[in-house]
mmCIF file of C-alpha atoms and ligand atoms in Angstrom:
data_model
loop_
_atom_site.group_PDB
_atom_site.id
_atom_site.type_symbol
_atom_site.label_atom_id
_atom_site.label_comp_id
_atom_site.label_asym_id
_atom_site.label_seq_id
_atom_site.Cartn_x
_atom_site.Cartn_y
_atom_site.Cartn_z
ATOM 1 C CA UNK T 207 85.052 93.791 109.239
ATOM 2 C CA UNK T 208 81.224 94.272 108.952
ATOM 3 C CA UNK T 209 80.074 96.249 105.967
ATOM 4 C CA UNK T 210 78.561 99.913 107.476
ATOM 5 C CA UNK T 211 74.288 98.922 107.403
ATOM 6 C CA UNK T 212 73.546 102.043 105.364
ATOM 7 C CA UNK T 213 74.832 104.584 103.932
ATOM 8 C CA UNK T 214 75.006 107.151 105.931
ATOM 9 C CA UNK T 215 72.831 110.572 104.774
ATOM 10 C CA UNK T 216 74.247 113.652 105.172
ATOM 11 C CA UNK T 217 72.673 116.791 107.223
ATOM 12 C CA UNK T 218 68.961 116.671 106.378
ATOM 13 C CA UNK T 219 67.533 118.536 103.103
ATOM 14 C CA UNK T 220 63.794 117.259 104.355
ATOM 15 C CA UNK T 221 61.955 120.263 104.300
ATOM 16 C CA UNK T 222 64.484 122.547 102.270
ATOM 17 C CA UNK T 223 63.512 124.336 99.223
ATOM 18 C CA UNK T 224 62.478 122.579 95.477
ATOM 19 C CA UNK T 225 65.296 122.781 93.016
ATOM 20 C CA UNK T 226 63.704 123.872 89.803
ATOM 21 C CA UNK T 227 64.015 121.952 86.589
ATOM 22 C CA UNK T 228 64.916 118.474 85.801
ATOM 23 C CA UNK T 229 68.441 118.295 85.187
ATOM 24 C CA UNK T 230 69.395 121.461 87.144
ATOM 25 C CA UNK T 231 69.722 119.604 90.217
ATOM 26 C CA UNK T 232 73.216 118.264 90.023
ATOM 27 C CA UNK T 233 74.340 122.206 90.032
ATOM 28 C CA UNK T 234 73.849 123.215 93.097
ATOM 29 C CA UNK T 235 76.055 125.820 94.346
ATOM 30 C CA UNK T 236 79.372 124.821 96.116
ATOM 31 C CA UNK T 237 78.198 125.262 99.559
ATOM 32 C CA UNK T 238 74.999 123.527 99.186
ATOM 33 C CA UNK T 239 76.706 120.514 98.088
ATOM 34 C CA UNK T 240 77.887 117.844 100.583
ATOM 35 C CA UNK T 241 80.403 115.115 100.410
ATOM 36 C CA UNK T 242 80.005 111.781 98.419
ATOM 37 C CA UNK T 243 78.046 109.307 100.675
ATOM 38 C CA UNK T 244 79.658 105.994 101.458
ATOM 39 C CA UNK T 245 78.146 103.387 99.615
ATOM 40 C CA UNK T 246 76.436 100.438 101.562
ATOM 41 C CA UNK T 247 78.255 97.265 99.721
ATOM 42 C CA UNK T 248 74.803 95.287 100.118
ATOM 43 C CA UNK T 249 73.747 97.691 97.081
ATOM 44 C CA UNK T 250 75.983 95.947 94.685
ATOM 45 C CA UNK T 251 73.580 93.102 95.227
ATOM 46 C CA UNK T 252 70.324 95.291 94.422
ATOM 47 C CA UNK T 253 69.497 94.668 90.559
ATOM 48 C CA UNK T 254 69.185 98.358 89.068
ATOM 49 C CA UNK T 255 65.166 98.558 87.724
ATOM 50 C CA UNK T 256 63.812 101.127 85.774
ATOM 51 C CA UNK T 257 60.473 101.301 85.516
ATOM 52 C CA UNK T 258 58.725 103.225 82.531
ATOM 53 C CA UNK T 259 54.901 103.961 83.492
ATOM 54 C CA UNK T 260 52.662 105.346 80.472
ATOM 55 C CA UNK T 261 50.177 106.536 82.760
ATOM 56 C CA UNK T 262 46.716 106.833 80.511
ATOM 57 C CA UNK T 263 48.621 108.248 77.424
ATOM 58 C CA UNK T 264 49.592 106.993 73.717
ATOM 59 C CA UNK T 265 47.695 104.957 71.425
ATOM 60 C CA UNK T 266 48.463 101.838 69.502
ATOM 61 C CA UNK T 267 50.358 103.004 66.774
ATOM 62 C CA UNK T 268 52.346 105.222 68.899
ATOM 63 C CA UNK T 269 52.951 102.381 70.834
ATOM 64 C CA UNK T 270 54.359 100.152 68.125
ATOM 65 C CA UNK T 271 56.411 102.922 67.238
ATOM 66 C CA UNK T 272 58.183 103.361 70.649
ATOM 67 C CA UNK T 273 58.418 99.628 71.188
ATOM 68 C CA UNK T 274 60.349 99.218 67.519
ATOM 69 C CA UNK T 275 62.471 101.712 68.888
ATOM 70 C CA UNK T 276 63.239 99.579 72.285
ATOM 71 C CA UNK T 277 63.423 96.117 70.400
ATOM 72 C CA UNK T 278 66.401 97.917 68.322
ATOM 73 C CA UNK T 279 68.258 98.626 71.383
ATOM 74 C CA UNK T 280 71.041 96.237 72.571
ATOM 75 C CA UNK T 281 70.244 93.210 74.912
ATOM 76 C CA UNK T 282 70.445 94.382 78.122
ATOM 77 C CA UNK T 283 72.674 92.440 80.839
ATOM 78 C CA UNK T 284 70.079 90.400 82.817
ATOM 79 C CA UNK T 285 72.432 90.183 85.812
ATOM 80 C CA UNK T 286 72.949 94.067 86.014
ATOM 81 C CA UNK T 287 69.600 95.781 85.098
ATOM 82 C CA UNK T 288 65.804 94.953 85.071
ATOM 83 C CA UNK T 289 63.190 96.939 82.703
ATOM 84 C CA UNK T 290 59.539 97.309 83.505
ATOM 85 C CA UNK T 291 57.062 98.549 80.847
ATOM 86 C CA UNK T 292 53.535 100.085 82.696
ATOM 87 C CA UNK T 293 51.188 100.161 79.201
ATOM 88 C CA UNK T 294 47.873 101.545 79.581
ATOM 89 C CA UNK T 295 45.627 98.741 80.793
ATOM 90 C CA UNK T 296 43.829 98.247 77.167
ATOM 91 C CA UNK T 297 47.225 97.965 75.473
ATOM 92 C CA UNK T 298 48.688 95.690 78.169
ATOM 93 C CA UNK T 299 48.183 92.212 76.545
ATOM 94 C CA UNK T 300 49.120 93.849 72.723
ATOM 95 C CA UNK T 301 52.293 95.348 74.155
ATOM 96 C CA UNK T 302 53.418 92.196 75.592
ATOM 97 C CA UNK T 303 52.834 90.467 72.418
ATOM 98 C CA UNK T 304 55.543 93.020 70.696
ATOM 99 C CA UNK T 305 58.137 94.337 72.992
ATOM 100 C CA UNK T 306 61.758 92.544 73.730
ATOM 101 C CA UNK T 307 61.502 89.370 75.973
ATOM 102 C CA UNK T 308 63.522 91.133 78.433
ATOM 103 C CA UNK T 309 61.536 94.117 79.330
ATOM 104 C CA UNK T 310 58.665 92.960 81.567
ATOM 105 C CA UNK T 311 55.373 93.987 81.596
ATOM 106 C CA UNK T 312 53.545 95.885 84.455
ATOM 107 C CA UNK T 313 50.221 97.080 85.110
ATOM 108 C CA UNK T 314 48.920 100.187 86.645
ATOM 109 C CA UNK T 315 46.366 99.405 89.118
ATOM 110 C CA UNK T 316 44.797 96.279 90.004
ATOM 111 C CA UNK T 317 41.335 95.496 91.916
ATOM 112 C CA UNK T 318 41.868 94.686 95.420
ATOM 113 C CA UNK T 319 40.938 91.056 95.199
ATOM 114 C CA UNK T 320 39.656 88.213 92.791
ATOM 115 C CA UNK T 321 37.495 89.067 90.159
ATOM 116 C CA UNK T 322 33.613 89.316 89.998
ATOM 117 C CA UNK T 323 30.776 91.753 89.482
ATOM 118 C CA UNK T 324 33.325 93.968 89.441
ATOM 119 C CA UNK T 325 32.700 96.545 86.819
ATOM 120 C CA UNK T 326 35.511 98.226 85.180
ATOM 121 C CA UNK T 327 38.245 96.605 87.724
ATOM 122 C CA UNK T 328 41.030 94.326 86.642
ATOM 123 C CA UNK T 329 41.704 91.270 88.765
ATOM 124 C CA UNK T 330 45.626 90.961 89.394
ATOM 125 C CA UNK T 331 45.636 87.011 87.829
ATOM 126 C CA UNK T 332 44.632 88.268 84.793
ATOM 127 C CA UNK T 333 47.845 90.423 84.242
ATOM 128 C CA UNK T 334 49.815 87.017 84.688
ATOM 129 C CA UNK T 335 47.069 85.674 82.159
ATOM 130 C CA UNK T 336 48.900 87.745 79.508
ATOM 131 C CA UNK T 337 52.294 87.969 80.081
ATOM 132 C CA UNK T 338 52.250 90.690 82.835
ATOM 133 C CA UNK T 339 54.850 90.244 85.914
ATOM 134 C CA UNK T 340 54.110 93.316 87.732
ATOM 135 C CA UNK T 341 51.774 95.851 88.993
ATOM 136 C CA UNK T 342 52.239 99.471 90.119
ATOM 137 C CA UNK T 343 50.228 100.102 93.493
ATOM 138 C CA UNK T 344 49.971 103.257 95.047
ATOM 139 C CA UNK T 345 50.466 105.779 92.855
ATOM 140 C CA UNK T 346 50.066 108.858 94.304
ATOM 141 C CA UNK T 347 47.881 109.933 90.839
ATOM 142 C CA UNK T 348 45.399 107.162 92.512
ATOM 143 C CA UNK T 349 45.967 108.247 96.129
ATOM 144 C CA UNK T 350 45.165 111.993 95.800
ATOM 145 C CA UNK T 351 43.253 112.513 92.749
ATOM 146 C CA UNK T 352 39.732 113.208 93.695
ATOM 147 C CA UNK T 353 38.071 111.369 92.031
ATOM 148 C CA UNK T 354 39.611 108.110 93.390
ATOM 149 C CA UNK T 355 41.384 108.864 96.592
ATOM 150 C CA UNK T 356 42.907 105.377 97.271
ATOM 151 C CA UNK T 357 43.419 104.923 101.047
ATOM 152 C CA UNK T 358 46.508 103.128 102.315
ATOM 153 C CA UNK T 359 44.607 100.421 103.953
ATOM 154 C CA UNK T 360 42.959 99.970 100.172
ATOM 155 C CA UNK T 361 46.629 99.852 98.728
ATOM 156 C CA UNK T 362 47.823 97.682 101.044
ATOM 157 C CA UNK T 363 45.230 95.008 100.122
ATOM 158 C CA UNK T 364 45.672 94.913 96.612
ATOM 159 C CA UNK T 365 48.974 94.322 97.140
ATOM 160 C CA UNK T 366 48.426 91.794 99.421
ATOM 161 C CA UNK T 367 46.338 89.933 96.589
ATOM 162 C CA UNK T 368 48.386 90.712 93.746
ATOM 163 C CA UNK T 369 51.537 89.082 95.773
ATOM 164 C CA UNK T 370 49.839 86.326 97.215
ATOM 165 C CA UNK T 371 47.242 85.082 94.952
ATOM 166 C CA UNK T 372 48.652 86.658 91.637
ATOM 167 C CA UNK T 373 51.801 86.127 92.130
ATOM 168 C CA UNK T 374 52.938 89.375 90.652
ATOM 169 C CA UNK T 375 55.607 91.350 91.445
ATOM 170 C CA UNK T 376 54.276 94.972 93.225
ATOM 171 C CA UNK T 377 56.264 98.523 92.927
ATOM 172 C CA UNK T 378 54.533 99.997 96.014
ATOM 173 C CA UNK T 379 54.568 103.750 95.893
ATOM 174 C CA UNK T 380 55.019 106.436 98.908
ATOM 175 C CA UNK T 381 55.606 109.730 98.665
ATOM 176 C CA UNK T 382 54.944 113.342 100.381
ATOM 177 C CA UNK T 383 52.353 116.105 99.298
ATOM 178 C CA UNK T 384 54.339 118.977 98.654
ATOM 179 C CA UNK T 385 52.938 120.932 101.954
ATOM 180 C CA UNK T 386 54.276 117.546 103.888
ATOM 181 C CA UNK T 387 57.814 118.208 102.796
ATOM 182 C CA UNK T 388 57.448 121.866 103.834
ATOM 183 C CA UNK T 389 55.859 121.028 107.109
ATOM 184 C CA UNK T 390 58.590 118.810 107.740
ATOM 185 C CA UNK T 391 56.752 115.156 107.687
ATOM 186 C CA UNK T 392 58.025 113.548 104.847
ATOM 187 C CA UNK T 393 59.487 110.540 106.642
ATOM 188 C CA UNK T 394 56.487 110.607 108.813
ATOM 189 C CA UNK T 395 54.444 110.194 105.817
ATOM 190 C CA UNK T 396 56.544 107.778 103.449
ATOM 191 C CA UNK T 397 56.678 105.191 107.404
ATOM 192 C CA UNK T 398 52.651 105.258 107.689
ATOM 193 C CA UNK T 399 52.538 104.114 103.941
ATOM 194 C CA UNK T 400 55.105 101.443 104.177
ATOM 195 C CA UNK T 401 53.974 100.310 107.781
ATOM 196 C CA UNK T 402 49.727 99.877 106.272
ATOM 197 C CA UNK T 403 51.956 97.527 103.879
ATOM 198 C CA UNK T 404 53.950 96.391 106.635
ATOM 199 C CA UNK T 405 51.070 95.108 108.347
ATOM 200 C CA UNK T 406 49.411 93.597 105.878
ATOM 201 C CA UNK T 407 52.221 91.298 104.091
ATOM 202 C CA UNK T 408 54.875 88.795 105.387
ATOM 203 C CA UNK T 409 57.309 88.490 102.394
ATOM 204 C CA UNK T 410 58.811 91.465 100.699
ATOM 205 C CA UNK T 411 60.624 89.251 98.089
ATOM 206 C CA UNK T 412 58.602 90.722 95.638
ATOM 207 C CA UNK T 413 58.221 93.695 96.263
ATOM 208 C CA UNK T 414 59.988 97.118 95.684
ATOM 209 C CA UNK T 415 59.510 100.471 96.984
ATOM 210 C CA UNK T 416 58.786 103.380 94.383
ATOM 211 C CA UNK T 417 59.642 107.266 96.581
ATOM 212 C CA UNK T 418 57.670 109.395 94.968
ATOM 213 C CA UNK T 419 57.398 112.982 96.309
ATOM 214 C CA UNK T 420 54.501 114.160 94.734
ATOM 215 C CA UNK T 421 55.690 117.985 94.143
ATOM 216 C CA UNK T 422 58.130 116.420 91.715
ATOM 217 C CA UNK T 423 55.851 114.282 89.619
ATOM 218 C CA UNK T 424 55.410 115.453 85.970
ATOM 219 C CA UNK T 425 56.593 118.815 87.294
ATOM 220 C CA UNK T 426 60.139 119.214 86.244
ATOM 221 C CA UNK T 427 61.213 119.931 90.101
ATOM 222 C CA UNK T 428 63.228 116.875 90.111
ATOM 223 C CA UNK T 429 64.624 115.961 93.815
ATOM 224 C CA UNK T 430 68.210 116.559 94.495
ATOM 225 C CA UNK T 431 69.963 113.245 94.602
ATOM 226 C CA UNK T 432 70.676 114.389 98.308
ATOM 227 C CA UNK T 433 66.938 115.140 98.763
ATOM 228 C CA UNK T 434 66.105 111.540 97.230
ATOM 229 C CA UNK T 435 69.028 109.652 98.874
ATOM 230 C CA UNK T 436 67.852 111.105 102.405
ATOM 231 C CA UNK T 437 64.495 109.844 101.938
ATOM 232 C CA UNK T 438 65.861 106.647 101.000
ATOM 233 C CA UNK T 439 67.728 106.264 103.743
ATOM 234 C CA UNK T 440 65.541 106.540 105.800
ATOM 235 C CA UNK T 441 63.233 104.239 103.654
ATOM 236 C CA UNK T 442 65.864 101.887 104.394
ATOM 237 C CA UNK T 443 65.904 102.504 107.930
ATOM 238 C CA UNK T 444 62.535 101.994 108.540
ATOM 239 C CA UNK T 445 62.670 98.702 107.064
ATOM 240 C CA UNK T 446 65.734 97.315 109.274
ATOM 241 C CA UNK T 447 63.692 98.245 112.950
ATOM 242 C CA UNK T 448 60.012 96.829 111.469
ATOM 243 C CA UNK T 449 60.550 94.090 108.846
ATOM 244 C CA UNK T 450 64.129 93.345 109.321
ATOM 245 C CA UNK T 451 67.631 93.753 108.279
ATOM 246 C CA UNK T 452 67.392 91.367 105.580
ATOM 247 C CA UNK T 453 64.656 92.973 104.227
ATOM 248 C CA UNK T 454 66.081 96.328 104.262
ATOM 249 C CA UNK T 455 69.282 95.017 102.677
ATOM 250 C CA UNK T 456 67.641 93.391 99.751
ATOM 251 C CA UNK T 457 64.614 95.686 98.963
ATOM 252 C CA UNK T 458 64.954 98.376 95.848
ATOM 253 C CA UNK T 459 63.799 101.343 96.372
ATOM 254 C CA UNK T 460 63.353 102.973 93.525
ATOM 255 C CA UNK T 461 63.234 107.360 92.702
ATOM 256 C CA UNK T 462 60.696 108.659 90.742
ATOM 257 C CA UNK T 463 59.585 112.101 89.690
ATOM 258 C CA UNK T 464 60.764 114.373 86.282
ATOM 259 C CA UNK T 465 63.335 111.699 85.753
ATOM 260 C CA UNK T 466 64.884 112.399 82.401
ATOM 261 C CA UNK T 467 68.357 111.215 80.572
ATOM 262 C CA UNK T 468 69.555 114.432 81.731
ATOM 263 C CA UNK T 469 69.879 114.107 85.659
ATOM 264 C CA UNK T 470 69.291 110.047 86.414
ATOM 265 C CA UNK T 471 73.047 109.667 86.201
ATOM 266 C CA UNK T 472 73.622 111.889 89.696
ATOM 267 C CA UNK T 473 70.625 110.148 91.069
ATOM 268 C CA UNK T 474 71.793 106.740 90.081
ATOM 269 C CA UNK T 475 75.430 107.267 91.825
ATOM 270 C CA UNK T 476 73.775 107.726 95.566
ATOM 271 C CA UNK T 477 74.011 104.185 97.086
ATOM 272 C CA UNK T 478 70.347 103.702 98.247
ATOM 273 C CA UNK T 479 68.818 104.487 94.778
ATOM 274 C CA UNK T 480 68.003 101.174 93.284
ATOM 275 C CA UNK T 481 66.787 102.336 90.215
ATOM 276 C CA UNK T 482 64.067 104.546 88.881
ATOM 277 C CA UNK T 483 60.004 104.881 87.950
ATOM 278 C CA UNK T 484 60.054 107.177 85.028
ATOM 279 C CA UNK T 485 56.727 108.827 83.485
ATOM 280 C CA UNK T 486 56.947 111.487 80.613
ATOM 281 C CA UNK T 487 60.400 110.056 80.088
ATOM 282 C CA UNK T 488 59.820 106.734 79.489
ATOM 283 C CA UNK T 489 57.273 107.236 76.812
ATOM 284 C CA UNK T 490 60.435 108.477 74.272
ATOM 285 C CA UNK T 491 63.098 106.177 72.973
ATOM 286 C CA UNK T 492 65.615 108.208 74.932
ATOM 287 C CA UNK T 493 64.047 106.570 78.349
ATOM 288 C CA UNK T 494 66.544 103.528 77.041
ATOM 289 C CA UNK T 495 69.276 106.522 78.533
ATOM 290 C CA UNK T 496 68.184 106.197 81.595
ATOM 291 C CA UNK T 497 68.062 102.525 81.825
ATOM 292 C CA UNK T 498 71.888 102.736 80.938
ATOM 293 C CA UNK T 499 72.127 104.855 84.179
ATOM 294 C CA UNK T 500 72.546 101.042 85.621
ATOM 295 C CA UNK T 501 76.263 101.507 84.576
ATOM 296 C CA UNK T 502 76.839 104.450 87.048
ATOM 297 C CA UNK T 503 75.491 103.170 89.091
ATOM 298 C CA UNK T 504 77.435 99.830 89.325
ATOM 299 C CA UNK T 505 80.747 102.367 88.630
ATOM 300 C CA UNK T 506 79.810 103.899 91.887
ATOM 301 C CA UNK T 507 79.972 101.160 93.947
ATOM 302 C CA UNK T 508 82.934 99.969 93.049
HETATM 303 P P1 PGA L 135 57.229 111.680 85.827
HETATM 304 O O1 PGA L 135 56.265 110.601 86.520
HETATM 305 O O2 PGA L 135 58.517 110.971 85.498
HETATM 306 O O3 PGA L 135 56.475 112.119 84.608
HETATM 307 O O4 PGA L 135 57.438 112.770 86.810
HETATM 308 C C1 PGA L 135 56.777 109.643 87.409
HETATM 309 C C2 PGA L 135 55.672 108.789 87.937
HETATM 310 O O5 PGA L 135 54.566 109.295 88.151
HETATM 311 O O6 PGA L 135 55.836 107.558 88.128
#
């Protein structure tokens, strides 16, 4: 008997109210809540990741002190979980030099090509230079701020670059605008970021999806793991008809947004969350919490 392709979501939550708080999510009342969601049994085969991203925050000594606090946690089990540490770019090559062999290294950003008379820009081979296996790309703190306003054609080259010439491994993020959930286009939104990628790389081996719904970034409005697991979904979805169904089988896709030790567990059960991009959380030794979340999440596919 063939394996069901995806979970399948429940009534849609897209453009329903915020739940307020990180944490308070998982108590919805009764009616609100909606049966467990068959697992797809491909997920089994999707190494948990949990990504911590610093953002532009701490300093070296702070640093040290965090990273003594991760180096004194047990190994982790390489076959179950994956950790990926997002320093500020200035501390990137010092961090590596301290922190666990088994928490990888990420940067933020990356320019969109090789380096040059480039001022201020990073060029992706020199994150492999030191140590570095990943970058972040399209953060929605780089796509909407201002001030920088990264288009997803933009995005969509870096990562090209940083995949093909780098060889670094790319969390590509997507995510709605808060007035994008309410006006209903949150899929819409998260398919014209991943097809700009979609049309602009061949192999997705190396890369994984970070949903981000920008209300819930840094806010403490956490998405419901309904909210996230309908997203995606249809994430996943979108990746069977366009790439392919090997692609959409194998591809994390991580959540991200007010993350904390207290709610990752009910996010982790819901079978097309791969995993997690943490911010505020992940600069405190209790972000090693929610990289444990791995084990409910491998308890709920069982
Ligand atoms: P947050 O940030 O966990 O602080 O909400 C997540 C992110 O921006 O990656």
């Amino acid at each position: 008997m063939t394996a069901p392709a995806f979970v399948t979501s429940g009534s849609t939550a897209l453009t329903s109210g915020l739940t307020h708080a990180a944490g308070t999510s998982v108590h919805r009342p009764r009616s609100a809540r909606r049966p467990p969601c068959p697992r797809f049994t491909m997920s089994a085969s999707r190494k948990f990741l949990v990504g911590g991203n610093w953002k532009c925050n701490l300093t070296k000594a702070a640093i040290s002190d965090l990273v003594s606090a991760f180096n004194a946690a047990s190994p982790l089990d390489p076959t179950a979980v994956e950790v990926v540490i997002a320093p500020p770019a200035i501390y990137l090559d010092s961090t590596r030099q301290i922190l666990r062999d088994d928490f990888a290294i990420s940067a933020q950003n990356v320019w969109v090509s090789a380096g040059g008379a480039y001022t201020g820009e990073l060029d992706a081979t020199m994150i492999s230079d030191v140590g570095g296996d990943w970058t972040i790309l399209g953060h929605s703190e780089r796509r909407h701020h201002p001030v920088l306003k990264e288009s997803d054609a933009t995005i969509a080259e870096k990562a090209k670059y940083a995949l093909e010439t780098a060889g670094l491994n790319v969390m590509y993020c997507i995510g709605e605008l808060l007035e994008e959930r309410q006006s209903g286009n949150t899929v819409a939104v998260c398919e014209r970021q991943l097809a700009a990628l979609a049309a602009t790389v061949s192999d997705w081996s190396k890369i994984v999806i970070a949903y981000e719904p920008v209300w819930a970034i840094g806010t403490g409005e956490v998405a419901t793991p309904e909210q996230a697991e309908e997203v995606h979904f249809a994430v996943r979805k979108w990746l069977e008809k366009n790439v392919g169904k090997g692609v959409a089988e194998a591809t994390r896709i991580l959540y991200g947004g007010s993350v904390s030790p207290a709610n990752c567990e009910e996010l982790a059960k819901k079978g097309n969350i791969d995993g997690f991009l943490v911010g505020g959380a992940s600069m405190q030794p209790s972000f090693l919490e929610i990289v444990d979340s791995y084990k409910t999440a491998m308890a709920a596919t069982v």
